[in-house]
XYZ file of C-alpha atoms in Angstrom:
486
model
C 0.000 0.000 0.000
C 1.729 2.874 -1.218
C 0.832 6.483 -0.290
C 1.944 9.348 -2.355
C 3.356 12.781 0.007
C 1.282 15.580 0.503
C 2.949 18.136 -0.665
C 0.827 20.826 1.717
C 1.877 18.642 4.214
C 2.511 20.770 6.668
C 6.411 19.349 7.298
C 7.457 21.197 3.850
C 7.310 24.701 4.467
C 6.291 25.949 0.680
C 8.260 29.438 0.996
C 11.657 27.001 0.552
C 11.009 25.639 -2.633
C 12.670 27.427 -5.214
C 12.539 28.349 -9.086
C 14.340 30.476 -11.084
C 12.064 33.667 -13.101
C 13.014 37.228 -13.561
C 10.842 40.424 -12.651
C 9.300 40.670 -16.015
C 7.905 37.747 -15.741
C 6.653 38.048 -12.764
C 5.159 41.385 -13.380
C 3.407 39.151 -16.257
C 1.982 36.746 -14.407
C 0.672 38.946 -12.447
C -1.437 40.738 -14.548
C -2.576 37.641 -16.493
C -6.343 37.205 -16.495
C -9.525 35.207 -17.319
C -12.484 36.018 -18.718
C -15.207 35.028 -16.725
C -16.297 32.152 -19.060
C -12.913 30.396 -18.819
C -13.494 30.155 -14.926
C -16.997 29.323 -14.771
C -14.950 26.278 -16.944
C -12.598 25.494 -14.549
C -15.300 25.341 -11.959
C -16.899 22.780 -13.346
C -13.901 20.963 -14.274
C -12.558 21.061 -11.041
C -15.330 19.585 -9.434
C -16.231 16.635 -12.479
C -12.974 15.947 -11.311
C -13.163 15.698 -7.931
C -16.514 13.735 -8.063
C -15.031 11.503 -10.538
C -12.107 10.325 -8.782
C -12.715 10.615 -5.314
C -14.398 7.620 -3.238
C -16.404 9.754 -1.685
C -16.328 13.417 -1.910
C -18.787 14.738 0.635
C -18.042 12.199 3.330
C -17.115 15.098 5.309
C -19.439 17.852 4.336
C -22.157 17.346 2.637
C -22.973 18.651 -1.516
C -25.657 20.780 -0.665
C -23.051 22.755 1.667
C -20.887 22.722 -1.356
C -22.908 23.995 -4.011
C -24.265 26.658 -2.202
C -20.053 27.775 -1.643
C -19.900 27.212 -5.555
C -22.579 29.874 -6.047
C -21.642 32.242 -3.758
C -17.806 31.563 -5.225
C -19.504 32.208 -8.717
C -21.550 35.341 -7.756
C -17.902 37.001 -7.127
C -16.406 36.425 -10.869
C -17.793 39.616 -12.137
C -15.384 40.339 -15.123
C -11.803 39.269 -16.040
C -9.352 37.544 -13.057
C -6.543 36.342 -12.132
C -5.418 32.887 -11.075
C -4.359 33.916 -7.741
C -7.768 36.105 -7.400
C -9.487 32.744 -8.597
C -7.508 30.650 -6.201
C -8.584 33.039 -3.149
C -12.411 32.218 -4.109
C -11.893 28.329 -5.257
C -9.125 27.426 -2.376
C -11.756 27.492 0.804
C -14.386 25.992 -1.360
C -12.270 22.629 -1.933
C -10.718 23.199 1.349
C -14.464 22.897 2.827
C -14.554 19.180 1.796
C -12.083 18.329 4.538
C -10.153 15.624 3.465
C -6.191 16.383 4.021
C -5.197 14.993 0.821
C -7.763 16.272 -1.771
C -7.139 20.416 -2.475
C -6.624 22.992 -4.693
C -3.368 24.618 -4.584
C -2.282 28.225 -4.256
C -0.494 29.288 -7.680
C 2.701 28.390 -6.804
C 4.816 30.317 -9.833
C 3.563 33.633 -8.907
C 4.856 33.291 -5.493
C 8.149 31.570 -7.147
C 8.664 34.890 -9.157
C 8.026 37.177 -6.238
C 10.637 35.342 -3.856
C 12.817 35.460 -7.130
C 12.548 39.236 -7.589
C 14.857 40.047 -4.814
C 11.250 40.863 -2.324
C 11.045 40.188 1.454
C 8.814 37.820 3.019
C 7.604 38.120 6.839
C 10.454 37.866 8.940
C 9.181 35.304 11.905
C 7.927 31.827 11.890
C 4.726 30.912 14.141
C 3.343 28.100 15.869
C -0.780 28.414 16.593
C -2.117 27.012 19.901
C -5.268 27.168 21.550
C -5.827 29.948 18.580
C -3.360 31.976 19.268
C 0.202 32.578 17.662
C 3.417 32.680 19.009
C 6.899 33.306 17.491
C 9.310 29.822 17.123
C 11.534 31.519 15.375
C 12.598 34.978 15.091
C 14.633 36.099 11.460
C 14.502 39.981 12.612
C 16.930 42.112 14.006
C 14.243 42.599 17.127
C 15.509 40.576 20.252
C 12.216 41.125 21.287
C 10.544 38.851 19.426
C 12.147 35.968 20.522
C 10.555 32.586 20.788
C 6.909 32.197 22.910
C 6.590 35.646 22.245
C 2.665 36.037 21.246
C 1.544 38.191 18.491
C -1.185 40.414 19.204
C -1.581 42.241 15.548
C 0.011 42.545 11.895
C -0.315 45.249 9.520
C -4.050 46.434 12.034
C -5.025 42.648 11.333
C -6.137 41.226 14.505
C -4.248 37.403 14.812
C -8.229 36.035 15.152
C -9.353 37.421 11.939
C -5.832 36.284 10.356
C -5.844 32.641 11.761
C -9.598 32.287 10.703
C -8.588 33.636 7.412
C -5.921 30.922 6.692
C -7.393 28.077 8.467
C -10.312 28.326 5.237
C -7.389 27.372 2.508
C -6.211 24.396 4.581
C -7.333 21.005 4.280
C -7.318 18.085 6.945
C -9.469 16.114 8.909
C -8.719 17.255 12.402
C -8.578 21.148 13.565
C -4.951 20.327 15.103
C -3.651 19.517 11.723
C -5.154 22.559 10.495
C -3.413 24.704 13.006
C -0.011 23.144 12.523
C -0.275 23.666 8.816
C -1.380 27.216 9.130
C 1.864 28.399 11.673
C 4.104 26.036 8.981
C 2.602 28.134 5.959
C 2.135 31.310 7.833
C 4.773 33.300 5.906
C 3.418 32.403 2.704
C -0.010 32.840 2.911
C 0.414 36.164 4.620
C 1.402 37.136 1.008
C -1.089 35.316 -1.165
C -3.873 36.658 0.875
C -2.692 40.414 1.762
C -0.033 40.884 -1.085
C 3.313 42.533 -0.817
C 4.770 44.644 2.224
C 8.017 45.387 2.790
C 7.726 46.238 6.718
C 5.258 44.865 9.055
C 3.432 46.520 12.048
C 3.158 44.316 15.032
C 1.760 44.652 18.047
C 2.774 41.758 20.335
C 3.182 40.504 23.864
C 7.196 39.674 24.409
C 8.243 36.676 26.267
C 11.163 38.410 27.038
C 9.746 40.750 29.874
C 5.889 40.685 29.041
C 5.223 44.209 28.315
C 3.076 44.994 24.681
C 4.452 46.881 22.505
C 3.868 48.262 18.807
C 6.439 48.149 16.380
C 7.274 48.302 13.127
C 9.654 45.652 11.770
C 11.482 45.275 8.267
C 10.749 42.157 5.820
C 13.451 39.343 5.223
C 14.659 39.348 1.525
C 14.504 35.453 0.919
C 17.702 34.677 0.256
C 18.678 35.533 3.119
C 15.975 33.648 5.236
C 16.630 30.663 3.195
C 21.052 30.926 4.107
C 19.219 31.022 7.926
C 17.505 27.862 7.437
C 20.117 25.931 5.897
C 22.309 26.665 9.163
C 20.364 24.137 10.873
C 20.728 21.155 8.131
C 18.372 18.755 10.644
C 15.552 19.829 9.616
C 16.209 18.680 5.853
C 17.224 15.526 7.192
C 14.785 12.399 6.328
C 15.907 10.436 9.279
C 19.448 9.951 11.420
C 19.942 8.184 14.676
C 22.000 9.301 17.874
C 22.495 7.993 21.490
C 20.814 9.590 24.949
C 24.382 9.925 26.486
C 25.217 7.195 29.134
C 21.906 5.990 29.079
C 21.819 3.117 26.953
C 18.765 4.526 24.742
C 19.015 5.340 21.085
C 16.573 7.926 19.175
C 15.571 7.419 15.548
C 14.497 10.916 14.086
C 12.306 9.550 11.491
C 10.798 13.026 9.697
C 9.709 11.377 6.031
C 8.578 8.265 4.454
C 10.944 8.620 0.996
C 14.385 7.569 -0.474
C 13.345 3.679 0.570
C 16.585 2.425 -0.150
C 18.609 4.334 1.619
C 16.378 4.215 4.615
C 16.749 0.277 4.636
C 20.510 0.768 4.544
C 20.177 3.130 7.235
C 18.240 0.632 9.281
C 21.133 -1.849 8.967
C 24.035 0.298 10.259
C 21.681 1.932 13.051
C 20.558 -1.662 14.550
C 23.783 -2.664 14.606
C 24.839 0.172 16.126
C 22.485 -0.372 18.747
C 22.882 -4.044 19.271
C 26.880 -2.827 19.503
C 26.355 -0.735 22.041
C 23.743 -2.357 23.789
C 21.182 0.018 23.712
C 18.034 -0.592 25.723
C 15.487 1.109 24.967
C 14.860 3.032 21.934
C 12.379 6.265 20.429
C 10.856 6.496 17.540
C 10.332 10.203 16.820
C 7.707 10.982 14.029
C 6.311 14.211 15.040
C 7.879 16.323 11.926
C 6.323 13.410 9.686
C 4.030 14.570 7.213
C 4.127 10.976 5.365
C 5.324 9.449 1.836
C 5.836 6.047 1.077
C 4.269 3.454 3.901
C 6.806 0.693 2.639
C 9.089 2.108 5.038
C 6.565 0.772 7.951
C 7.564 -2.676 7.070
C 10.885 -1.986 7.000
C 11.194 -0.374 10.321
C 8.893 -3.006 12.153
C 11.083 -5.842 10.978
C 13.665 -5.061 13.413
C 11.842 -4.862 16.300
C 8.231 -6.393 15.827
C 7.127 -10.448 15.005
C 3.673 -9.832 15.518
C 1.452 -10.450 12.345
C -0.270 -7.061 11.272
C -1.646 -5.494 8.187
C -1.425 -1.332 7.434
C -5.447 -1.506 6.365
C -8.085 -4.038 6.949
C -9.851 -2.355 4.012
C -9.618 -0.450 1.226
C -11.926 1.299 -0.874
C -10.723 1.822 -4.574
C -12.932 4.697 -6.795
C -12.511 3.215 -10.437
C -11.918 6.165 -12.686
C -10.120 6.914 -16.460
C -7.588 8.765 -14.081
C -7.189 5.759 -11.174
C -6.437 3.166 -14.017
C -3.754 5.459 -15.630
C -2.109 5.836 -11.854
C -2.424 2.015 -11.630
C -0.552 1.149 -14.618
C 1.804 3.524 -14.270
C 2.550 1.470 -11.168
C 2.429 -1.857 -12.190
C 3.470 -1.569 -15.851
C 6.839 -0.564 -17.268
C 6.725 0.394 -21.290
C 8.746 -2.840 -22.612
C 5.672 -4.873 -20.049
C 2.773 -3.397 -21.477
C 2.435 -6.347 -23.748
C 0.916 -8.216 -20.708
C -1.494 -5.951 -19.759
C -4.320 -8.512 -20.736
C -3.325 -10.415 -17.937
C -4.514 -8.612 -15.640
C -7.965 -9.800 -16.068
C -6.901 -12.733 -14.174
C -6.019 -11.125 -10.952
C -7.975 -10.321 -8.193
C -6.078 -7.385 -7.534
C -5.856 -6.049 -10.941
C -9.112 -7.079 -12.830
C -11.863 -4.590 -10.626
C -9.601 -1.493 -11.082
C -8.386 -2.109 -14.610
C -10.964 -3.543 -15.967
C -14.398 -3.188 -13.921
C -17.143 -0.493 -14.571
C -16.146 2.804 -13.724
C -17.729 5.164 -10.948
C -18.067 2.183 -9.232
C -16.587 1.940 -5.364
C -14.771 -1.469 -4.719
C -13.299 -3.009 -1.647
C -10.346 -5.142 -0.774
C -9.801 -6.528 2.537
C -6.557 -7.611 4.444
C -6.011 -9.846 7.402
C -2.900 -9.406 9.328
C 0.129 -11.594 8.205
C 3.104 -11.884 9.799
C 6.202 -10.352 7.914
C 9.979 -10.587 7.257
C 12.234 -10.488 10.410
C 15.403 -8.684 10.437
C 18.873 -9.230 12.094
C 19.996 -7.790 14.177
C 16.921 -8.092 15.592
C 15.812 -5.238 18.834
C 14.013 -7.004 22.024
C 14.112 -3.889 23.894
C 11.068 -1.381 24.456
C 9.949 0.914 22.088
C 8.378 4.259 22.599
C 6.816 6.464 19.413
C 6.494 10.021 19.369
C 3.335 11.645 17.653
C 2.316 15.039 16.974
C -0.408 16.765 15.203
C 1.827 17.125 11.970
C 1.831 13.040 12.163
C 0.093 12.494 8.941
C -0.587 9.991 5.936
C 2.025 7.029 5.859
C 3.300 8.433 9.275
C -0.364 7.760 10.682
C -0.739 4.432 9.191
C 2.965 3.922 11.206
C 1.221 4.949 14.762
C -2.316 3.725 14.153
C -0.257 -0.044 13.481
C 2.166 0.274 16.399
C -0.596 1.148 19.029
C -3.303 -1.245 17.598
C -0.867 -4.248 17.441
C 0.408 -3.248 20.660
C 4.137 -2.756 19.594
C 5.301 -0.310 22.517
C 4.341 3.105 24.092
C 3.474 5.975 22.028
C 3.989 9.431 23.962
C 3.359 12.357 22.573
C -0.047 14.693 21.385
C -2.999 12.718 19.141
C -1.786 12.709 15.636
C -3.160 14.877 12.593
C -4.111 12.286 10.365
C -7.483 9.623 10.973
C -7.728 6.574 11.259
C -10.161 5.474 8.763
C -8.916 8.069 5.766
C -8.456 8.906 2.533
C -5.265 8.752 0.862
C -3.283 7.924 -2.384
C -3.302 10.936 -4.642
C -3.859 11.652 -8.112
C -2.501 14.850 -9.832
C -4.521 17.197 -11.965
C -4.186 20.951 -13.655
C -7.113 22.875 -14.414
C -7.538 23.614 -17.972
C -7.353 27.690 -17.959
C -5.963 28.974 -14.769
C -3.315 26.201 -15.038
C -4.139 25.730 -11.157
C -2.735 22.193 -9.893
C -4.928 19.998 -7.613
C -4.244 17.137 -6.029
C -7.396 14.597 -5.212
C -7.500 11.069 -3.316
C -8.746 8.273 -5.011
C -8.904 5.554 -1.789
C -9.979 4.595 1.150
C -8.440 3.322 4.002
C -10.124 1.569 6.770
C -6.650 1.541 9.500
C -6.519 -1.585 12.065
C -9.079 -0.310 15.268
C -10.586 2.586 13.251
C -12.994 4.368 14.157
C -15.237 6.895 12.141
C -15.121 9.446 15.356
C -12.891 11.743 13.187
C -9.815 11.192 15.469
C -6.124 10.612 15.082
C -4.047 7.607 17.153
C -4.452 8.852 20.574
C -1.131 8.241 22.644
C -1.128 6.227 25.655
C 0.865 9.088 27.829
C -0.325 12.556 26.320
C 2.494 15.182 26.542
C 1.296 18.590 25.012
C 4.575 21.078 24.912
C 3.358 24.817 25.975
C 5.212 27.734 23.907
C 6.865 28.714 27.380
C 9.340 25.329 25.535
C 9.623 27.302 22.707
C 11.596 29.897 24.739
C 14.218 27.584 26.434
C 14.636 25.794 23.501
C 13.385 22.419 25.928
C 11.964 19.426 23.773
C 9.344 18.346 26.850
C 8.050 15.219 25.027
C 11.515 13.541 23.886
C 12.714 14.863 28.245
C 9.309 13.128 29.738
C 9.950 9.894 27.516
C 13.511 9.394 28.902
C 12.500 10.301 32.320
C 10.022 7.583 31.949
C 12.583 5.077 30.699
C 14.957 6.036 33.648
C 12.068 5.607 36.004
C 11.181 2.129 34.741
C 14.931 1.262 35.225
């Protein structure tokens, strides 16, 4: 079962990716528009698409809700637009549907140009809890707003307004997802919604000494945010493994499901690391992990785990035009294609590839027991979960606590347990506007339709007073817990 990344997903911050346009262009797209008749098109388009690959679309909210937003959406295109105008009115609309891996995104090249022109972009990054926002990291030269510091007010936009604003253009399941999504995006919706500014006005409650105060504080030209990030390298880092000093427990930092091959070989070396230096007890940390590829599941449960287990009891296929290209594109290489007749004779193959489509069908799993791996880990396992614990990185937590593999500390994770997933790419025929939608269903082992992530079995909820002293109080409670147990 192979789950594509989310590309929202909130662990890639969009404002790093980077392409190469000059200001003319930009200044181009920027003035590009449609007539009203070419997005009344893409309207429909967009949602013929939806309906027609998507298992089903209005699980979450229901069509009559969505039709009426279509209207109202409509009632706005008055004359000529642009895309980014048309993505403001379309974004919330798809968002509305609430499934984290079905959405329309932003459009991305305009925001690609402006970063390339040599432009600032809002010099903090943000965290949201309990609906408010608070500084993690601070690119100014103000000391003041330093991490945990809460901000009040930008640019006379009260942070309510502005939260409620962004939450509408992101999609998930779960309101914590949401919120993590919206502090990791912050920057660059601040700029698709309420264009370009150069300085910002802030009012804001320091964590430094508590007063208020009202300033105004210059942009960061992005080049020069982006030679800040890549000081601390971690955070590009898929996964690496290091050693709780003297304390005989190891820590996997395991922050995205990709590059399967090298994770395997990374595996190897770290379990034998381990089993060299006797390590005891070892964390699995997948809060930063927004997903990918759920092979890597099996591959990390074979060296610690004998218990039979499957990563979905059921799942739900939509049979589409679009699904069956996906599906040979998997299964097919050209120089195979030849053989595609066979696939009438498989179980697997014969509903999607060759049954009716529009129709829903179903494929079950029972739990099997899988590959073991030396050198092999008896010790006890703890997993850390966050909110931003999504897709693949779900279906890892959701397998670990219902096959009861170890402990999982942490907060309840982003992603469901009975979700959509596996995404299919598409570009609306106009604006250009890409869109991603799911096209199965996944029914995890002990789902539930209550709408809720994997709920930890110790929850640990860091306050943004741990932003400020830099303290990781999840990963500190888990070894004090170990050491306890001891």
């Amino acid at each position: 079962m192979k789950r594509s990344r989310n590309s929202s997903i909130p662990v890639i911050v969009l404002g790093l990716i980077f392409f190469v346009f000059n200001n003319n262009s930009f200044s181009q797209e920027k003035s590009k528009e449609f007539t009203q008749a070419q997005l009344y098109d893409d309207i429909a388009s967009l949602f013929e698409t939806l309906e027609t690959i998507h298992p089903d679309l209005y699980f979450y909210t229901p069509k009559d809700s969505i039709d009426v937003l279509i209207e109202q959406a409509k009632a706005k295109i008055t004359g000529p637009m642009s895309a980014l105008d048309f993505w403001k009115l379309m974004g919330p609309v798809v968002a509305k549907l609430g499934d984290g891996h079905t959405g329309l995104y932003f459009p991305r090249k305009s925001y690609y140009m402006y970063l390339d022109s040599s432009n600032v972009i809002f010099p903090l990054e943000v965290v949201v809890r309990d609906n408010k926002v608070f500084v993690s990291k601070n690119y100014s030269a103000d000391s003041l707003l330093n991490p945990n510091t809460e901000i009040l007010e930008i640019n006379g936009m009260e942070m309510n307004f502005l939260l409620n604003e962004i939450r509408k253009y992101q999609w998930g399941e779960r309101q914590s997802f949401i919120d993590l999504k919206t502090g990791l995006n912050f920057n660059t919706y601040l700029w698709m919604l309420y264009g370009e500014s150069t300085n910002f006005d802030l009012r804001f409650v320091s964590s430094t000494n508590n007063q208020t105060y009202v300033k105004n504080v210059p942009g960061i030209i992005f080049d020069s945010y982006r030679r800040a990030k890549q000081k601390d390298n971690t955070e590009d880092r898929d996964f690496w493994f290091y050693q709780v000093v003297d304390q005989k427990i190891g820590v996997i930092e395991f922050n995205s499901m990709r590059r399967g091959g090298d994770f395997k070989n990374f595996l190897d070396s770290t379990f034998r690391a381990i089993q060299s230096d006797s390590i005891s007890d070892l964390i699995i940390d997948i809060r930063k992990n927004g997903g990918g590829n759920s092979s890597l599941v099996v591959s990390l449960f074979s060296y610690f785990n004998t218990k039979p287990y499957t990563q979905a009891t059921q799942m739900d296929v939509k049979i589409s035009k679009q699904a069956r290209k996906q599906f040979r594109k998997m299964i097919f290489k050209w120089y195979t294609y030849p053989l595609y007749p066979v696939t009438l004779f498989f179980n697997e193959t014969r509903p999607i590839l060759w049954g009716k489509k529009g129709k829903v069908v179903s494929f079950h799993e029972q739990p099997e027991t899988h590959k073991i791996r030396e050198p092999f880990f008896n010790g006890d396992v703890y997993l850390l979960t966050s909110p931003n614990t999504f897709s693949s990185a779900n279906i890892l937590a959701a397998v670990f606590k219902c096959y009861d593999m170890g402990t999982i500390i942490g907060e309840e994770t982003g992603g469901v347990t009975i979700a959509f997933g596996d995404l299919i790419y598409f570009s609306l025929p106009n604006t250009g506007l890409p869109g991603i939608c799911s096209y199965k269903k996944f029914y995890h082992p002990c789902g539930n339709p209550d709408n809720r992530g994997v709920i930890p079995d110790i929850e640990v909820i860091p306050n943004p007073e741990d932003l400020k002293d830099n303290r990781d109080t999840v990963l500190e409670f888990t070894i004090e817990t170990i050491l306890e147990k001891r």
